[in-house]
Coordinates of C-alpha atoms and ligand atoms in Angstrom, one line a residue:
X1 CA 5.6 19.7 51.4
X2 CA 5.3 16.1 49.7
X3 CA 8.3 14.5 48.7
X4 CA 7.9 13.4 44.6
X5 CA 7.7 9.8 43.9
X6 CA 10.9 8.7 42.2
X7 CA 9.3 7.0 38.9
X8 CA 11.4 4.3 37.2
X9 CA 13.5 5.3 34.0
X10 CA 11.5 3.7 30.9
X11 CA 15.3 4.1 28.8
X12 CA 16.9 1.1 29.0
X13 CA 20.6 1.6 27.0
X14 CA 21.3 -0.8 24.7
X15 CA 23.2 -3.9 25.7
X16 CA 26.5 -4.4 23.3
X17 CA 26.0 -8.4 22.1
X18 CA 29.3 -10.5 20.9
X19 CA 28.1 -13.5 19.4
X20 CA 30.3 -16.4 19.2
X21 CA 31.6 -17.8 16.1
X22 CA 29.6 -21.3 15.2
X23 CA 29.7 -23.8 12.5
X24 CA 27.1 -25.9 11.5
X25 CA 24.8 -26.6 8.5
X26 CA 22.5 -23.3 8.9
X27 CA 26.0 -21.5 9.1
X28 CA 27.1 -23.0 6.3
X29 CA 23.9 -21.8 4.7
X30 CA 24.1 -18.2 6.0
X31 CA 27.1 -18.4 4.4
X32 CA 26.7 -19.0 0.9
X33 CA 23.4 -17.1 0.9
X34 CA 25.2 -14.1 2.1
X35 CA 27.6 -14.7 -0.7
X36 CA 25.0 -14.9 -3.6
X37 CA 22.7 -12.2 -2.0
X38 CA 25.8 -9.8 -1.6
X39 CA 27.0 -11.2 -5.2
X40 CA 23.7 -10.3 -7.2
X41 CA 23.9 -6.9 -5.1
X42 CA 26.6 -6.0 -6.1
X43 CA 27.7 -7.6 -9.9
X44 CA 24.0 -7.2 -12.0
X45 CA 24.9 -2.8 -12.9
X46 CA 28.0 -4.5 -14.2
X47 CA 26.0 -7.1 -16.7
X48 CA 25.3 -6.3 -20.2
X49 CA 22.5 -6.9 -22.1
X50 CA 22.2 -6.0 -26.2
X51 CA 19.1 -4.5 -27.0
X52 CA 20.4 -2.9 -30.1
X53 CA 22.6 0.0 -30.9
X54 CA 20.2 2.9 -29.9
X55 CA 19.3 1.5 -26.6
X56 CA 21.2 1.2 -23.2
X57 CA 23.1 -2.0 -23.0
X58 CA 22.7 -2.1 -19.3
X59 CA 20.7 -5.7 -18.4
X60 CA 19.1 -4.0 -14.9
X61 CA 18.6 -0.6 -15.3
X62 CA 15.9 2.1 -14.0
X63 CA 16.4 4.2 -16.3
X64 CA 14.6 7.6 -14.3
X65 CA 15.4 10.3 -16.9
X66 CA 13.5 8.8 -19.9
X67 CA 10.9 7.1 -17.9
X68 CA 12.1 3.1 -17.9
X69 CA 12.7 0.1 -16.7
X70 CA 15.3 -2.6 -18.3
X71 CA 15.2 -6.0 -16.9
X72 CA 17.5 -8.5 -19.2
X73 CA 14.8 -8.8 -22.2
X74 CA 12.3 -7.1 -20.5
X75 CA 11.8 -3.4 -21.0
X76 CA 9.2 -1.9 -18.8
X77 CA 7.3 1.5 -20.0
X78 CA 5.5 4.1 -17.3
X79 CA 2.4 2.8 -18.8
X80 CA 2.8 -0.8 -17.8
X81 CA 3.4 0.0 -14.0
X82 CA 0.6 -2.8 -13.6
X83 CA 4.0 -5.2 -14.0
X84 CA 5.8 -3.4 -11.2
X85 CA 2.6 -3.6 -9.3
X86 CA 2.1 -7.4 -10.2
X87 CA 5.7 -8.1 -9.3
X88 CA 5.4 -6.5 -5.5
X89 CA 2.0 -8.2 -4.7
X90 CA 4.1 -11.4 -5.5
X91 CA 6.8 -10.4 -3.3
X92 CA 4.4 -9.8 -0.5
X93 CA 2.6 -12.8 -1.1
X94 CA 6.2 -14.9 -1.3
X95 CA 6.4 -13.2 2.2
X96 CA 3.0 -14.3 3.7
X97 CA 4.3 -18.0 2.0
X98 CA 7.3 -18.5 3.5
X99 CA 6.5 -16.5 7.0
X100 CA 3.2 -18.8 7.7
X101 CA 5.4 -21.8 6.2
X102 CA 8.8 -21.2 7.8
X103 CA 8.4 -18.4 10.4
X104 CA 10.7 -15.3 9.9
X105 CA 13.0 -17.0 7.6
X106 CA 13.3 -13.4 5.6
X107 CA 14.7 -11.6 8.3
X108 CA 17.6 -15.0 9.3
X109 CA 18.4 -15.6 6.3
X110 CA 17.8 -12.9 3.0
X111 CA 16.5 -9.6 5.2
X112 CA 19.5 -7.2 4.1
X113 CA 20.2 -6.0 7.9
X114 CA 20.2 -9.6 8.6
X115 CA 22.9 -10.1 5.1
X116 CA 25.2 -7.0 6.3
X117 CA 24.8 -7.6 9.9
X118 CA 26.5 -11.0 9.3
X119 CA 29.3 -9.2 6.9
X120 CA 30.4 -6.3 9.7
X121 CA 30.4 -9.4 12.5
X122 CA 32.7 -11.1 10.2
X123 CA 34.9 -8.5 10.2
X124 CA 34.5 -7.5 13.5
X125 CA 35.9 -11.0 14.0
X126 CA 38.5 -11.3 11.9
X127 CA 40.2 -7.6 13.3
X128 CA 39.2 -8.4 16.9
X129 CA 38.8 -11.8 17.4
X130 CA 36.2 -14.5 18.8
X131 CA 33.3 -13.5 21.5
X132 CA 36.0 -13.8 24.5
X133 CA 38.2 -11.7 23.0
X134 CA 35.8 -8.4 21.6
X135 CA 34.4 -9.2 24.6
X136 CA 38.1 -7.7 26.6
X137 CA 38.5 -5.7 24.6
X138 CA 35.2 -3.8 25.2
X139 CA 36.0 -4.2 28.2
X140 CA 39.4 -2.9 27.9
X141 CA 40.9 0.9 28.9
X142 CA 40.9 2.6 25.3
X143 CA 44.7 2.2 25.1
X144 CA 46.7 2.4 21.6
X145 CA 45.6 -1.5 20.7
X146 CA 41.7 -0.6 21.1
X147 CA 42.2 2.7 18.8
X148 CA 44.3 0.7 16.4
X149 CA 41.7 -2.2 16.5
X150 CA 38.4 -0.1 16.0
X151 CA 39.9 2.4 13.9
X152 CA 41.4 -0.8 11.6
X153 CA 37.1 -2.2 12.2
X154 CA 35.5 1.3 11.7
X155 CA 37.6 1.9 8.3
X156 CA 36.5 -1.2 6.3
X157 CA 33.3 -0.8 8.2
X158 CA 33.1 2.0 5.9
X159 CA 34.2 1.2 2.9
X160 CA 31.5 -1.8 2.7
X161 CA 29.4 1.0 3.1
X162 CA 30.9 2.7 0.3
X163 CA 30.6 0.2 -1.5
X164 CA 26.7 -1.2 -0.7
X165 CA 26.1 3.3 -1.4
X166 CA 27.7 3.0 -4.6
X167 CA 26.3 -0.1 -6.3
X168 CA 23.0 1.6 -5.7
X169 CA 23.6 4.4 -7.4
X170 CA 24.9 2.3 -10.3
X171 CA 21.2 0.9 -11.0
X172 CA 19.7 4.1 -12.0
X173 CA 22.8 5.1 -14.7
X174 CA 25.0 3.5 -17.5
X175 CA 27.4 1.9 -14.7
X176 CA 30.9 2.1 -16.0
X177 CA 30.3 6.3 -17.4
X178 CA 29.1 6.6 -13.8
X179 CA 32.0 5.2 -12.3
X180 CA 34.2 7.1 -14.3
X181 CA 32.0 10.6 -13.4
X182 CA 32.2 9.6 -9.6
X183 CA 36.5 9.3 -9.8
X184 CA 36.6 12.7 -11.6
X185 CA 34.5 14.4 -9.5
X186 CA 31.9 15.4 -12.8
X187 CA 28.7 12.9 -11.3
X188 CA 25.6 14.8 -10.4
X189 CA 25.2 15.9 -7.2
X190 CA 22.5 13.4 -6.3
X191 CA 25.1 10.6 -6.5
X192 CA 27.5 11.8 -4.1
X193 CA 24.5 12.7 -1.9
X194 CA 22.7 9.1 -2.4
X195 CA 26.3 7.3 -1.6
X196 CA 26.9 9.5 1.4
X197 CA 23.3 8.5 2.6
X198 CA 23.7 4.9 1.8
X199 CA 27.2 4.6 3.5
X200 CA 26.3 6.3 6.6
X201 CA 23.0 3.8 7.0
X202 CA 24.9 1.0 6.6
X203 CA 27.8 2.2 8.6
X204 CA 25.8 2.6 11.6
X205 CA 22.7 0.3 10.9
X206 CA 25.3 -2.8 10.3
X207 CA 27.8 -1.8 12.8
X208 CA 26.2 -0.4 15.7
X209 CA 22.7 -0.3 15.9
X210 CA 22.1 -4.5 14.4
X211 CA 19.6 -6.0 16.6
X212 CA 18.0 -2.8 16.9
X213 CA 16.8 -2.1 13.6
X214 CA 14.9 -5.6 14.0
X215 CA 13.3 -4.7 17.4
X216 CA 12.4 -1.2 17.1
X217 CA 12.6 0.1 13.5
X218 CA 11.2 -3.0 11.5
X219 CA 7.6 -3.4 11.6
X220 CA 7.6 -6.9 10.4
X221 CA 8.0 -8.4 13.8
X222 CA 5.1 -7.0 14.9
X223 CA 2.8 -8.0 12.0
X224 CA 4.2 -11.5 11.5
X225 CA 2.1 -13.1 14.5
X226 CA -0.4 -12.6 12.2
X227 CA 0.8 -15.0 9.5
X228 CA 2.4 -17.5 11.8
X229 CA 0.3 -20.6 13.4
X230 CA 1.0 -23.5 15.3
X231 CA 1.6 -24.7 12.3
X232 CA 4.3 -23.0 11.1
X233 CA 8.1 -24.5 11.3
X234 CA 10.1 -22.2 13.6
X235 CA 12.7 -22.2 15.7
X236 CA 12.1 -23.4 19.0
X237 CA 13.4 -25.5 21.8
X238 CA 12.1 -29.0 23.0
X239 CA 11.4 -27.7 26.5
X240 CA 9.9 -30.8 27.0
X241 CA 13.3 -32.4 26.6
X242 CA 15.9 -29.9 27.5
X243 CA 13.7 -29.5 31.1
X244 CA 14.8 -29.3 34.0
X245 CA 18.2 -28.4 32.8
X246 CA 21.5 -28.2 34.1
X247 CA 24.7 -29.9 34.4
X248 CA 24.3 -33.6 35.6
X249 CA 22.0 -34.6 38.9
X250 CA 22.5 -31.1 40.4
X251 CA 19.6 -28.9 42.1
X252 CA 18.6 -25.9 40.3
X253 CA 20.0 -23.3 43.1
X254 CA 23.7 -25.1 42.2
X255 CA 22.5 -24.7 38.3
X256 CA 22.2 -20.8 39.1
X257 CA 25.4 -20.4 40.8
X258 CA 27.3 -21.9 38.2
X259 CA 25.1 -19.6 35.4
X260 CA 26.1 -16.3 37.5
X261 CA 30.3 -17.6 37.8
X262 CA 29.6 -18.0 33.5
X263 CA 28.0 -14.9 33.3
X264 CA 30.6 -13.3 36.1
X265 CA 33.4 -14.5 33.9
X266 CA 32.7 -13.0 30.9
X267 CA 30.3 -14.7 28.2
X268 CA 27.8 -11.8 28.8
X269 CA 27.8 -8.1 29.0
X270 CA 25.3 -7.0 31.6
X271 CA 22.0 -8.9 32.3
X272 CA 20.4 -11.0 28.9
X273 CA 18.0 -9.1 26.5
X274 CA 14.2 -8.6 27.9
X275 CA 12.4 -11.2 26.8
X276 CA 9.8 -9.4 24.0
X277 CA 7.1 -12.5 23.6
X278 CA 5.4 -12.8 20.2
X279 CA 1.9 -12.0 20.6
X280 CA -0.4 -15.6 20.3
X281 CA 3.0 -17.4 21.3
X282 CA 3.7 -19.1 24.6
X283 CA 7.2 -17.6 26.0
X284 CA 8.7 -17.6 29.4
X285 CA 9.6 -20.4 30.0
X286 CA 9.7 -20.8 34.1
X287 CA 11.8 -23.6 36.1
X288 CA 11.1 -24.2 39.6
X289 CA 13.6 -24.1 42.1
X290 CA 14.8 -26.6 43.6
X291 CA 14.1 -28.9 40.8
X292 CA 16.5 -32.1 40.1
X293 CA 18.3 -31.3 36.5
X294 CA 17.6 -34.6 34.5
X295 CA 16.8 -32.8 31.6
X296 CA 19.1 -32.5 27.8
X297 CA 19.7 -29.4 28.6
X298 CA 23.5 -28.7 30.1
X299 CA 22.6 -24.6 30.4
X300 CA 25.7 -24.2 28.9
X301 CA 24.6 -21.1 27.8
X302 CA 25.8 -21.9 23.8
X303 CA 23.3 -21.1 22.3
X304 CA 22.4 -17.8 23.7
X305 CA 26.5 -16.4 23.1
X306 CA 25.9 -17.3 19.7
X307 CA 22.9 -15.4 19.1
X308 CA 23.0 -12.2 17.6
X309 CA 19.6 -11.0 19.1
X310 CA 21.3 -11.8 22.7
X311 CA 18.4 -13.8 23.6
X312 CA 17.7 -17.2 24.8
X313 CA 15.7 -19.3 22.3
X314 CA 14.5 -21.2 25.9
X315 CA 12.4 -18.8 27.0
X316 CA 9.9 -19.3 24.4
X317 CA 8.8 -17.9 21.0
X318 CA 10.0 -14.0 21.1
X319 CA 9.4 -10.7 18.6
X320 CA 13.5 -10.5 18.8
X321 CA 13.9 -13.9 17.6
X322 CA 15.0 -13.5 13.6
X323 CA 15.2 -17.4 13.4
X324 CA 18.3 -17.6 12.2
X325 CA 18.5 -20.8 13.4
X326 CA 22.3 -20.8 14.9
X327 CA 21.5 -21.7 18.6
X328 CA 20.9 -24.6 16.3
X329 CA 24.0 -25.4 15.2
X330 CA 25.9 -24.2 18.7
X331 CA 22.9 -26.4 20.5
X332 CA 23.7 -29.4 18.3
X333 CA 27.8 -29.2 18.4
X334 CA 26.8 -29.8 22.2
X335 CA 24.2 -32.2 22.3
X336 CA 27.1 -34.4 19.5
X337 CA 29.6 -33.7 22.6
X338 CA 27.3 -35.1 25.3
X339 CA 26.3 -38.1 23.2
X340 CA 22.7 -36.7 23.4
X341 CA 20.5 -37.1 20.1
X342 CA 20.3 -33.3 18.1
X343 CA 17.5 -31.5 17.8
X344 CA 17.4 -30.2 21.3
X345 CA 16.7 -26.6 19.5
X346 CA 15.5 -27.1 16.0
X347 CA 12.6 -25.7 13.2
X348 CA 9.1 -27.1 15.1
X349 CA 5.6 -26.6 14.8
X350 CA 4.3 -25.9 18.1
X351 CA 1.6 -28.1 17.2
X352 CA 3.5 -31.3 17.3
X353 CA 4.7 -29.9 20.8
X354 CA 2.0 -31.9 22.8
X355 CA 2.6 -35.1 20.8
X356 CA 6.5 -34.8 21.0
X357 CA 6.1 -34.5 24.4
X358 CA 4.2 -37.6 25.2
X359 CA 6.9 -39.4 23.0
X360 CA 4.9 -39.5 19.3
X361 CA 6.7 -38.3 16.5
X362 CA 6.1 -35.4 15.0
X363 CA 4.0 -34.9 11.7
X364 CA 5.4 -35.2 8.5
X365 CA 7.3 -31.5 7.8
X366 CA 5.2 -31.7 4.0
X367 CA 1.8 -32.0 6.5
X368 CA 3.0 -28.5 8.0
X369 CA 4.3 -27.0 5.1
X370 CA 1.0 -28.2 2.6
X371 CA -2.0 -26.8 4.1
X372 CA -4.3 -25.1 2.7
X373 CA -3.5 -21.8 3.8
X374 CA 0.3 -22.2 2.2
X375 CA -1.5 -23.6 -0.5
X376 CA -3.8 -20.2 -1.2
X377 CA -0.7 -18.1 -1.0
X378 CA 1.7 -20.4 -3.3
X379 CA -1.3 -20.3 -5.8
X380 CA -2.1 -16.7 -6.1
X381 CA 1.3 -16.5 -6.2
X382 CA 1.5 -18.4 -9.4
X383 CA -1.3 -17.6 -10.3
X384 CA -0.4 -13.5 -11.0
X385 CA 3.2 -14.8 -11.8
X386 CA 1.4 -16.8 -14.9
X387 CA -0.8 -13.4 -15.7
X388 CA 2.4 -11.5 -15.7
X389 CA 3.8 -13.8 -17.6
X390 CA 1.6 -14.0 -20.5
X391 CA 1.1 -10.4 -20.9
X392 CA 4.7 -9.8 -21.1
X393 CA 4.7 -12.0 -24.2
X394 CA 1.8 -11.1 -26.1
X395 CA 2.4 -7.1 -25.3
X396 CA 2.4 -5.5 -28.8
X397 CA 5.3 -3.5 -29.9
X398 CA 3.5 -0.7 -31.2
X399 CA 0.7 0.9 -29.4
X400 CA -1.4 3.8 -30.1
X401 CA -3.3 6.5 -28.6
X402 CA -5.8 8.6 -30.3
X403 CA -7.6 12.2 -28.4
X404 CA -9.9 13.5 -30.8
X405 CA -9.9 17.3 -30.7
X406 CA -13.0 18.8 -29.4
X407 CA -12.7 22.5 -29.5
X408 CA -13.7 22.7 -32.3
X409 CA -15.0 19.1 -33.0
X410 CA -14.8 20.3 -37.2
X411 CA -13.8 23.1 -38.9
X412 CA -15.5 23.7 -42.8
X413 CA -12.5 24.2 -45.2
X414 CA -13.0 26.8 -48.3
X415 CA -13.9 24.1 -50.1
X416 CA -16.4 22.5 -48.3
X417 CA -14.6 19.7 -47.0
X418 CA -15.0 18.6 -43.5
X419 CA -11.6 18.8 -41.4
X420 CA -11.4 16.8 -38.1
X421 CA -8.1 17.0 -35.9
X422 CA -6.8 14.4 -33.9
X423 CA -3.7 14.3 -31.1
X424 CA -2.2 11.0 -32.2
X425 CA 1.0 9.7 -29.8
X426 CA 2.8 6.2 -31.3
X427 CA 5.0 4.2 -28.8
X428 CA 8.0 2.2 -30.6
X429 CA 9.4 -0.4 -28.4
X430 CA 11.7 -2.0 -31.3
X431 CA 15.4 -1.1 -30.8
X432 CA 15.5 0.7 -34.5
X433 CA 13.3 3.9 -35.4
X434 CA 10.6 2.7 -37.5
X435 CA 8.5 5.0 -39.7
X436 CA 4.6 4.2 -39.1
X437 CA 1.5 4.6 -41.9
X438 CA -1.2 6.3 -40.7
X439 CA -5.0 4.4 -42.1
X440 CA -8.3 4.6 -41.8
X441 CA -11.0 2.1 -42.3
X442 CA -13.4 4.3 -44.1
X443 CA -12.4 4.8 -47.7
X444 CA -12.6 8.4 -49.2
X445 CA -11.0 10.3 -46.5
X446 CA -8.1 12.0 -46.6
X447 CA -5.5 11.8 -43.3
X448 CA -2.4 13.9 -43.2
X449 CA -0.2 14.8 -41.0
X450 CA 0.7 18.3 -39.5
X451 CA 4.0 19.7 -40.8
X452 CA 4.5 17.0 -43.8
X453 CA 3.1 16.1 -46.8
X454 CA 2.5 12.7 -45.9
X455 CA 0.7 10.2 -43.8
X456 CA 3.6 8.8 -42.2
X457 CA 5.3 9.6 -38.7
X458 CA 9.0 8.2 -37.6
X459 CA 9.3 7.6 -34.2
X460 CA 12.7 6.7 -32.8
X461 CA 13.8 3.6 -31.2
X462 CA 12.0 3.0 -27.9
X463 CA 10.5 6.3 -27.9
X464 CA 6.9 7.8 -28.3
X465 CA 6.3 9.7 -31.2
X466 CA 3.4 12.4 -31.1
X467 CA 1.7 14.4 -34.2
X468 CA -2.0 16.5 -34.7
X469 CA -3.3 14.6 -37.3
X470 CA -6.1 15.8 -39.7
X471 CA -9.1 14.0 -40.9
X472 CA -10.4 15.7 -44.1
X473 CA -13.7 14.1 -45.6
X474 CA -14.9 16.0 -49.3
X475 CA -17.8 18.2 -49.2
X476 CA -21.0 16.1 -49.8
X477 CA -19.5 12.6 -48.7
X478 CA -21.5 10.6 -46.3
X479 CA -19.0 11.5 -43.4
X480 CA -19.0 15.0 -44.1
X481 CA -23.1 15.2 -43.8
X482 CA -23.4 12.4 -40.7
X483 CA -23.1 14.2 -37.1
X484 CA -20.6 11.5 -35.7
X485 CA -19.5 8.1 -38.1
X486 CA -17.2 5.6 -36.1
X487 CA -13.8 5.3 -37.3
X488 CA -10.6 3.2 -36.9
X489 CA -7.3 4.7 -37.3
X490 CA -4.7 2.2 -37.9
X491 CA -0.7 3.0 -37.8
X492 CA 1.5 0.2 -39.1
X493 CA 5.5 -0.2 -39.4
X494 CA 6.7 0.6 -43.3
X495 CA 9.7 -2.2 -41.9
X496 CA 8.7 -4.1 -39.3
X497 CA 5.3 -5.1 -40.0
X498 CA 4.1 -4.5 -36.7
X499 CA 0.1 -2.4 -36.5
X500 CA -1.8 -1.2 -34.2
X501 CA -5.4 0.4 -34.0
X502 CA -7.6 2.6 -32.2
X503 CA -11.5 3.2 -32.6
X504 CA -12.7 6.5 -32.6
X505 CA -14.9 8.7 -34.4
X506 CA -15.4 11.7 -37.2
X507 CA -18.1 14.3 -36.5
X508 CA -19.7 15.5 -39.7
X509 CA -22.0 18.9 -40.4
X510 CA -24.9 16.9 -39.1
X511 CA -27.5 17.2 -42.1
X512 CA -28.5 14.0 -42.6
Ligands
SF4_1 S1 17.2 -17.3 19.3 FE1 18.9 -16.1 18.4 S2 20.2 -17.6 17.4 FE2 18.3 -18.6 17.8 S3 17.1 -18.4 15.9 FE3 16.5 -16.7 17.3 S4 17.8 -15.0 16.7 FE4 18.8 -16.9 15.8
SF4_2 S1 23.1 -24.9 23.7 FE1 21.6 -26.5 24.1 S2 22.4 -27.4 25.9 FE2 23.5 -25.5 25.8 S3 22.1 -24.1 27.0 FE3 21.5 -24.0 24.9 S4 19.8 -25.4 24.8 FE4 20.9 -25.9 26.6

């Protein structure tokens, strides 16, 4: 009987990460970016915009019932999805920019995992205190002070949740009438469904899963390889200066004893994060035993128990890395305390890693960030931006569509006169209903329109108006004996002025 090979568990539970509060200058810009990001989020379904009295005074709105999207003066119709279209190719190409410029400065700075991550460790903070201490009391038997602590965490955990769930509901409705549906308990079902959804995701994704959404549910890690270079400006650190590190003129086996008494007493939670390398980047960074520390580097282990990633910037360029750039700032408060120059860890192109080394400076950040593959994306970029632009402005108000009935393509009245019919649809995008006159180009026919005695349509106030319109051309008339005469229809605003036309044609008896 054979004995089965034990094989080796391919789960590996997640490790709980406390990062350490830090200040600095990429702090302070977390900061206030989280501020304005959260702000817009959360204040733009409140802003008002006048468009006139028969249209929604909401200045964002996607308005899916009737088909539209309001942005400040802009009013997008189904039929202009090319802007929509125009405006995500920019976003993607603003990606590809800044990613082959600055690395993954989307997902440290503006990603919103990365923006509500930041908000539930504030708070997580502020209830339970600093790394040392969330890190006893994770620790800690679950005694009345843990309960009271996470239950205090878990609650306003949830009602930023509530509130990130309900903000995004109020995009797709009149805001305040929502608000007051949702209290009396009158708001379509969809609403409470979509804020339950929303709350739960960001419950969990913010509060417990973090760093995981970036490693394993993201695919941007894994595709931005491809838009980074040597050249691009990420964070990194100056192996070549931190190396062989350590505290003072110690040997590296004294350098790992004091590491495992940091690590013993606290700082970290079970062994570091694997290292994941970024495909095309050198990682794993190696340093031999026995090697005298004379490097910058004190391996005081700052910058890794400030990371919310949990992993060590020194080991090289890695998928988990969100360049956030706060081993940064904890690297720099250290290298101010030992009276070393900063930079240790900084934004570097690993192409001025060979020159730094050998004691050159680096090149110019503008040599980096102007090449000519930044250059390609910044001028597409501004290139559809200026398209967009101008055919925002010079989009008519009034627009036309004309489907020339086919079945029959004429019918012979009593009279002899030659009747065409013609599906006719009008789009108003003026605030005010406007009544439109239907013309022709061709004088001596008659037009009319189904169900009036007239040759006018009213078509409300950013609406589309649709009518069968007939064609009549007198017996005898050139028209009436061609097979097919070409024909413009024109349709133009009794008040406003604005026209429109459309070519088609008029099909005849066919006897000349
Ligand atoms: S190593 Fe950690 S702290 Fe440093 S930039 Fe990457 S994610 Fe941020
Ligand atoms: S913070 Fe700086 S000095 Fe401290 S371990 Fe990290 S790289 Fe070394």
């Amino acid at each position: 009987m054979t004995t089965p090979t034990p094989t080796a568990s391919l789960y590996a539970p997640r490790l709980p990460i406390f990062p350490r509060r830090v200040s600095g200058f990429y702090r302070r810009l977390k900061w206030t970016l989280l501020v304005v990001t959260l702000g817009i989020y959360y204040i733009t379904p409140w802003l008002r915009w006048d468009r006139g009295p028969e249209m929604p005074d909401q200045a964002v709105l996607i308005d899916m019932a009737n088909r539209r999207f309001y942005f400040f003066m802009i009013e997008i119709w189904p039929h202009e999805f090319y802007f929509v279209a125009g405006m995500l190719v920019m976003a993607g190409l603003a990606l590809f920019l800044f990613t082959a410029a600055l690395g993954r400065v989307w997902c440290g700075y503006a990603c919103p995992q990365t923006v509500w991550t930041d908000l539930f460790i504030l708070v997580e903070r502020w209830i339970e205190g600093d790394r040392n201490a969330r890190v006893r009391l994770h620790q800690a038997p679950w005694d009345l002070r843990k309960w009271r602590l996470r239950i205090t965490k878990w609650v306003v955990w949830l009602v930023i949740g509530l509130l990130t769930g309900g903000a995004w509901v109020f995009y797709f409705t009149d805001a305040p009438t929502l608000l007051v549906d949702l209290a009396n308990f009158s708001a379509p079902p969809i609403a409470y469904i979509t804020i339950a959804i929303l709350t739960a995701t960001t419950f969990v994704f913010g509060g417990f899963m973090r760093e995981q959404v970036c490693i394993y549910m993201c695919p941007w890690p894994r595709i931005q390889a491809a838009m980074m270079d040597e050249d691009t400006l990420t964070v990194a650190y100056r192996d070549w200066r931190g190396e062989p590190r350590g505290k003072g003129l110690r040997r590296r086996a004294a350098a790992e004893e004091a590491e495992a008494s940091i690590r013993a007493a606290g700082p970290q939670i079970g062994p570091r994060s694997p290292v994941i390398p970024m495909p095309g980047m050198p990682s794993g960074l190696r340093v031999p035993k026995n090697t005298v520390a004379k490097g910058d580097c004190i391996d005081c282990n700052a910058c890794v128990n400030v990371c919310p990633m949990g992993i060590d910037i020194r080991d090289g360029q890695q998928m988990a890395c969100i360049t956030c750039a706060l081993c940064i700032d904890a690297c720099d408060e250290v290298m101010e305390k030992t009276g070393q120059p900063r930079g240790l860890i900084d934004y570097i192109a690993l192409s001025d890693a060979p020159a730094e080394a050998a004691g050159q400076p680096p090149q110019s950040v503008w040599r980096h960030v102007l090449r000519a593959r930044n250059l390609i994306y910044a001028g597409l970029w501004s290139g559809i931006g200026i398209a967009l632009v101008f055919a925002l402005f010079l989009r008519p108000e009034v627009e036309m569509t004309v489907a020339p009935i086919r079945n029959p393509t004429h019918v012979v009245l009593a009279d002899g006169t030659i009747r065409n019919a013609y599906d006719v649809r009008v789009r108003n995008k003026q605030g005010t209903e406007q009544i439109f006159d239907l013309s022709l180009d061709k004088p001596g026919l008659i037009i009319t329109v189904e169900g009036s005695e007239t040759d006018k349509i009213t078509v409300p106030a950013d609406s589309q108006g649709q009518a069968r319109v007939y064609v009549d051309a007198p017996a005898g008339s050139p028209l009436a004996k061609s097979a097919r005469s070409d024909l413009r229809l024109w349709v133009t605003g009794l008040e406003s002025g604005e026209r429109a036309a459309v070519e088609t044609n008029f099909t005849g008896k066919g006897t000349e």
